[in-house]
Every structure is written in structure tokens, then in C-alpha cells.
Coordinates of N, CA and C in Angstrom, one line a residue:
M23 N 0.8 -1.2 0.0 CA 0.0 0.0 0.0 C 0.9 1.2 0.0
E24 N 0.4 2.3 -0.6 CA 1.2 3.5 -0.7 C 0.4 4.7 -0.2
V25 N 1.2 5.8 0.0 CA 0.6 7.0 0.4 C 0.7 7.9 -0.8
D26 N -0.4 8.5 -1.3 CA -0.5 9.4 -2.4 C -0.3 10.8 -1.9
H27 N 0.9 11.3 -2.0 CA 1.2 12.7 -1.5 C 0.8 13.7 -2.6
Q28 N -0.1 14.6 -2.3 CA -0.5 15.6 -3.2 C 0.0 16.9 -2.6
S29 N 0.2 17.9 -3.4 CA 0.7 19.2 -2.9 C -0.3 19.9 -2.1
G30 N 0.1 20.6 -1.1 CA -0.9 21.4 -0.4 C -1.3 20.9 1.0
G31 N -0.3 20.6 1.9 CA -0.6 20.2 3.2 C -1.3 18.9 3.4
G32 N -2.6 18.9 3.9 CA -3.3 17.7 4.2 C -4.1 17.1 3.1
G33 N -3.8 17.5 1.9 CA -4.7 17.0 0.8 C -4.3 15.6 0.3
G34 N -3.3 14.9 0.9 CA -2.9 13.6 0.4 C -3.9 12.5 0.9
E35 N -4.0 11.5 0.0 CA -4.9 10.4 0.4 C -4.1 9.3 0.9
V36 N -4.4 8.8 2.1 CA -3.7 7.7 2.8 C -4.4 6.4 2.5
K37 N -3.7 5.4 2.1 CA -4.3 4.1 1.7 C -3.9 3.0 2.7
Y38 N -4.0 3.4 3.9 CA -3.8 2.4 5.0 C -5.1 2.3 5.8
R39 N -5.4 1.2 6.3 CA -6.6 1.0 7.1 C -6.3 1.6 8.5
G40 N -7.3 2.5 8.9 CA -7.2 3.1 10.2 C -6.3 4.3 10.3
V41 N -5.8 4.8 9.2 CA -4.8 5.9 9.1 C -5.4 7.1 8.3
R42 N -5.3 8.3 8.8 CA -5.6 9.5 8.0 C -4.6 10.6 8.2
R43 N -4.5 11.4 7.2 CA -3.5 12.4 7.3 C -4.1 13.7 7.8
R44 N -3.4 14.3 8.8 CA -3.8 15.5 9.4 C -3.4 16.7 8.5
P45 N -4.1 17.8 8.6 CA -3.9 19.0 7.8 C -2.4 19.5 7.8
W46 N -1.7 19.3 8.9 CA -0.3 19.8 9.1 C 0.7 18.7 8.6
G47 N 0.2 17.6 8.1 CA 1.1 16.6 7.5 C 1.4 15.4 8.3
K48 N 1.0 15.3 9.5 CA 1.3 14.1 10.3 C 0.1 13.1 10.1
F49 N 0.3 11.9 10.6 CA -0.7 10.8 10.3 C -1.3 10.4 11.6
A50 N -2.6 10.3 11.6 CA -3.3 9.9 12.8 C -3.8 8.5 12.6
A51 N -3.8 7.7 13.7 CA -4.2 6.3 13.7 C -5.3 6.1 14.7
E52 N -6.4 5.4 14.3 CA -7.4 5.1 15.2 C -8.1 3.8 14.7
I53 N -8.8 3.2 15.7 CA -9.5 1.9 15.3 C -10.8 1.9 16.0
R54 N -11.8 1.2 15.5 CA -13.1 1.1 16.1 C -13.1 -0.2 16.9
D55 N -13.6 -0.1 18.1 CA -13.7 -1.2 19.0 C -15.1 -1.8 19.0
S56 N -15.2 -3.0 18.4 CA -16.5 -3.6 18.3 C -17.1 -4.0 19.7
A57 N -16.2 -4.2 20.7 CA -16.7 -4.5 22.0 C -17.3 -3.3 22.7
R58 N -17.1 -2.1 22.2 CA -17.7 -0.9 22.7 C -18.6 -0.2 21.7
Q59 N -19.4 -1.0 21.0 CA -20.4 -0.5 20.0 C -19.7 0.4 18.9
G60 N -18.5 0.0 18.5 CA -17.8 0.7 17.4 C -17.2 2.0 17.8
Q61 N -17.0 2.2 19.1 CA -16.4 3.5 19.6 C -15.0 3.6 19.1
R62 N -14.6 4.8 18.7 CA -13.2 5.0 18.2 C -12.2 4.9 19.3
V63 N -11.1 4.3 19.1 CA -10.0 4.2 20.0 C -8.8 5.0 19.4
W64 N -8.4 6.0 20.0 CA -7.3 6.9 19.5 C -6.0 6.1 19.7
L65 N -5.2 6.0 18.7 CA -3.9 5.3 18.8 C -2.7 6.2 18.8
G66 N -2.9 7.4 18.3 CA -1.8 8.4 18.3 C -1.6 9.1 17.0
T67 N -0.6 10.0 17.0 CA -0.2 10.8 15.8 C 1.2 10.4 15.5
F68 N 1.5 10.2 14.2 CA 2.8 9.6 13.8 C 3.4 10.4 12.7
N69 N 4.7 10.4 12.5 CA 5.4 11.1 11.5 C 5.2 10.5 10.1
S70 N 5.0 9.2 10.0 CA 4.8 8.5 8.7 C 3.5 7.7 8.8
A71 N 3.0 7.5 7.6 CA 1.8 6.7 7.4 C 2.1 5.2 7.8
E72 N 3.3 4.7 7.5 CA 3.6 3.3 7.8 C 3.7 3.1 9.3
D73 N 4.2 4.1 10.1 CA 4.2 3.9 11.6 C 2.8 3.9 12.1
A74 N 1.9 4.8 11.6 CA 0.5 4.8 12.0 C -0.2 3.5 11.6
A75 N 0.1 3.0 10.4 CA -0.5 1.7 10.0 C 0.0 0.6 10.9
R76 N 1.2 0.6 11.3 CA 1.7 -0.5 12.2 C 1.0 -0.4 13.6
A77 N 0.8 0.9 14.1 CA 0.1 1.0 15.3 C -1.3 0.5 15.2
Y78 N -2.0 0.7 14.1 CA -3.3 0.2 13.8 C -3.2 -1.4 13.9
D79 N -2.2 -1.9 13.2 CA -2.1 -3.4 13.1 C -1.9 -4.0 14.5
R80 N -1.1 -3.4 15.3 CA -0.9 -3.9 16.7 C -2.2 -3.9 17.5
A81 N -3.0 -2.8 17.4 CA -4.3 -2.7 18.1 C -5.3 -3.7 17.5
A82 N -5.3 -3.8 16.2 CA -6.3 -4.8 15.5 C -5.9 -6.2 15.9
Y83 N -4.6 -6.6 15.9 CA -4.2 -7.9 16.2 C -4.5 -8.2 17.7
Q84 N -4.3 -7.2 18.6 CA -4.6 -7.4 20.0 C -6.1 -7.6 20.2
M85 N -7.0 -6.9 19.5 CA -8.4 -7.0 19.6 C -9.0 -8.2 19.0
R86 N -8.5 -8.5 17.8 CA -9.2 -9.6 17.0 C -8.4 -10.8 16.7
G87 N -7.1 -10.8 17.1 CA -6.2 -12.0 16.9 C -6.0 -12.3 15.4
H88 N -6.0 -13.6 15.1 CA -5.7 -14.0 13.7 C -6.8 -13.6 12.8
L89 N -8.0 -13.1 13.2 CA -9.1 -12.7 12.4 C -8.9 -11.2 11.9
A90 N -7.9 -10.5 12.5 CA -7.8 -9.1 12.2 C -7.4 -8.9 10.7
I91 N -7.9 -7.8 10.2 CA -7.5 -7.4 8.8 C -6.4 -6.4 9.0
L92 N -5.2 -6.7 8.5 CA -4.0 -5.9 8.8 C -3.5 -5.2 7.6
N93 N -2.7 -4.1 7.8 CA -2.0 -3.4 6.7 C -0.8 -4.2 6.3
F94 N -0.1 -4.8 7.2 CA 1.1 -5.5 7.0 C 1.0 -7.0 7.5
P95 N 0.1 -7.8 6.9 CA -0.1 -9.1 7.5 C 1.2 -10.0 7.5
E96 N 2.1 -9.7 6.6 CA 3.4 -10.5 6.6 C 4.2 -10.3 7.8
E97 N 4.0 -9.3 8.6 CA 4.7 -9.1 9.8 C 4.1 -9.9 11.0
Y98 N 3.0 -10.6 10.8 CA 2.4 -11.4 11.8 C 2.4 -12.8 11.3
N99 N 2.4 -13.8 12.1 CA 2.4 -15.2 11.7 C 0.9 -15.6 11.6
L100 N 0.3 -15.2 10.5 CA -1.1 -15.6 10.3 C -1.1 -16.7 9.3
P101 N -2.2 -17.5 9.4 CA -2.4 -18.6 8.4 C -2.4 -18.1 7.0
R102 N -1.8 -18.8 6.1 CA -1.8 -18.4 4.7 C -3.1 -18.6 4.1
G103 N -3.4 -17.9 3.0 CA -4.7 -18.1 2.3 C -5.8 -17.3 2.9
G104 N -5.5 -16.3 3.8 CA -6.5 -15.5 4.4 C -7.1 -16.1 5.6
T105 N -8.0 -15.4 6.2 CA -8.5 -15.9 7.5 C -9.8 -16.6 7.2
T106 N -10.2 -17.5 8.1 CA -11.4 -18.2 8.0 C -12.4 -17.8 9.1
S107 N -13.6 -18.1 8.8 CA -14.6 -17.7 9.8 C -15.2 -19.0 10.4
S108 N -14.4 -19.9 10.8 CA -14.8 -21.2 11.2 C -15.3 -21.2 12.7
G109 N -15.1 -20.1 13.4 CA -15.6 -19.9 14.7 C -14.8 -20.8 15.7
G110 N -13.6 -21.2 15.4 CA -12.9 -22.1 16.3 C -12.3 -21.2 17.4
S111 N -11.8 -21.9 18.5 CA -11.2 -21.1 19.6 C -9.8 -20.8 19.3
S112 N -9.2 -20.0 20.1 CA -7.8 -19.6 19.9 C -6.9 -20.8 20.1
S113 N -7.3 -21.8 20.8 CA -6.5 -23.0 21.1 C -6.2 -23.8 19.8
S114 N -7.1 -23.6 18.8 CA -6.9 -24.3 17.5 C -5.7 -23.9 16.8
S115 N -5.2 -22.7 17.1 CA -4.0 -22.2 16.4 C -2.7 -22.9 17.0
N116 N -2.8 -23.6 18.1 CA -1.7 -24.3 18.7 C -1.5 -25.7 18.1
R117 N -2.3 -26.1 17.1 CA -2.1 -27.4 16.5 C -0.8 -27.5 15.8
E118 N -0.1 -28.7 15.8 CA 1.1 -28.9 15.1 C 0.8 -29.4 13.7
V119 N 1.5 -29.0 12.7 CA 1.4 -29.4 11.3 C 2.6 -30.2 10.9
F120 N 2.4 -31.3 10.4 CA 3.5 -32.2 9.9 C 3.5 -32.2 8.4
E121 N 4.6 -32.0 7.8 CA 4.7 -32.1 6.4 C 5.6 -33.3 6.0
F122 N 5.1 -34.2 5.1 CA 5.8 -35.4 4.7 C 6.2 -35.2 3.3
E123 N 7.3 -35.8 3.0 CA 7.8 -35.9 1.6 C 7.5 -37.3 1.1
Y124 N 6.9 -37.4 0.0 CA 6.6 -38.7 -0.5 C 7.8 -39.2 -1.3
L125 N 8.3 -40.4 -0.9 CA 9.5 -40.9 -1.5 C 9.1 -42.1 -2.5
D126 N 8.6 -43.2 -2.0 CA 8.1 -44.2 -2.9 C 7.2 -45.2 -2.1
D127 N 6.5 -46.0 -2.8 CA 5.6 -47.0 -2.2 C 6.3 -48.0 -1.3
K128 N 7.5 -48.4 -1.7 CA 8.2 -49.4 -0.9 C 8.5 -48.9 0.5
L129 N 9.0 -47.7 0.6 CA 9.3 -47.1 1.9 C 8.0 -46.9 2.7
L130 N 6.9 -46.5 2.1 CA 5.7 -46.3 2.8 C 5.2 -47.7 3.4
E131 N 5.3 -48.7 2.6 CA 4.9 -50.0 3.0 C 5.7 -50.5 4.2
E132 N 7.1 -50.3 4.1 CA 7.9 -50.6 5.2 C 7.6 -49.9 6.5
L133 N 7.3 -48.6 6.4 CA 6.9 -47.9 7.6 C 5.6 -48.4 8.2
L134 N 4.6 -48.7 7.3 CA 3.4 -49.2 7.8 C 3.5 -50.6 8.4
D135 N 4.3 -51.4 7.8 CA 4.6 -52.8 8.3 C 5.2 -52.7 9.7
N136 N 6.2 -51.8 9.8 CA 6.9 -51.6 11.1 C 6.0 -51.1 12.1
R137 N 5.1 -50.2 11.8 CA 4.1 -49.7 12.7 C 3.1 -50.8 13.2
N138 N 2.7 -51.6 12.2 CA 1.8 -52.7 12.6 C 2.5 -53.7 13.5
Y139 N 3.8 -54.0 13.2 CA 4.6 -54.9 14.0 C 4.7 -54.4 15.4
N140 N 5.0 -53.1 15.6 CA 5.1 -52.5 16.9 C 3.8 -52.6 17.7
N141 N 2.7 -52.4 17.0 CA 1.4 -52.4 17.6 C 1.0 -53.8 18.1
R142 N 1.4 -54.8 17.4 CA 1.1 -56.2 17.7 C 1.9 -56.6 18.9
N143 N 3.1 -56.1 19.1 CA 3.9 -56.5 20.2 C 3.7 -55.7 21.5
K144 N 2.8 -54.9 21.5 CA 2.5 -54.1 22.8 C 1.6 -54.9 23.7

């Protein structure tokens, strides 16, 4: 995302979520808190749009966790492919993911046979 700087003070258009440019050139950040009927929460005034956007991201992530819509999602360890609305609890993000490389059928059969052998001997 970029900031479109136009001549003439505060006429620039800011293209970050939760950020607006003040008439004297600084950038204000705020977020709406859904827990308080959408009331605005003031995050501060910043020298750059990127700093203001990062303040918004911190607040959004703190309020909404992995469901937050962020300006810089790559700076947070969010699941790839966007967020889901599965309604799961935050504990579901603690699941381990195993990635296997497929080698050949013979190796797979040996692993399964070894597993079956170990299960029978218990």
C-alpha cells in the first residue's frame, strides 16, 4: 500500500486501514472497538503513514487476533490463504502441522509394516 502525496498540506490520500493524514502533514491512527459499540479508540499521531499503520495493526491484532484485517499481514504469523470464519477457539492455532515428503511406495509399506509390527507386540 502506498501514500499518495499531493501538494498542499493535508490533501494527500492515505491508503492504509485506520490511518488518516492531518492537515499539518502528520498521520493519525485510530481503530473502532466492536466490544464498545464501534467506539473510536485513539492510537496516536505519527510522522509516517507506515508507523501509523503499524500502530493500527498492533491494536487490531490485539483486539481480533488472527481474524484481524491488517495493513502488513506479513509481519504477523497468520495462516496463509486469508482468514477463515470457522468460529474455532484460539487454542486451535496451537495445533502442530507435519509435512511429509513422498518418497516411494516401498518405503511407505515398510513404515506401515513396522508400525503394525510394533502395535502387535504391545
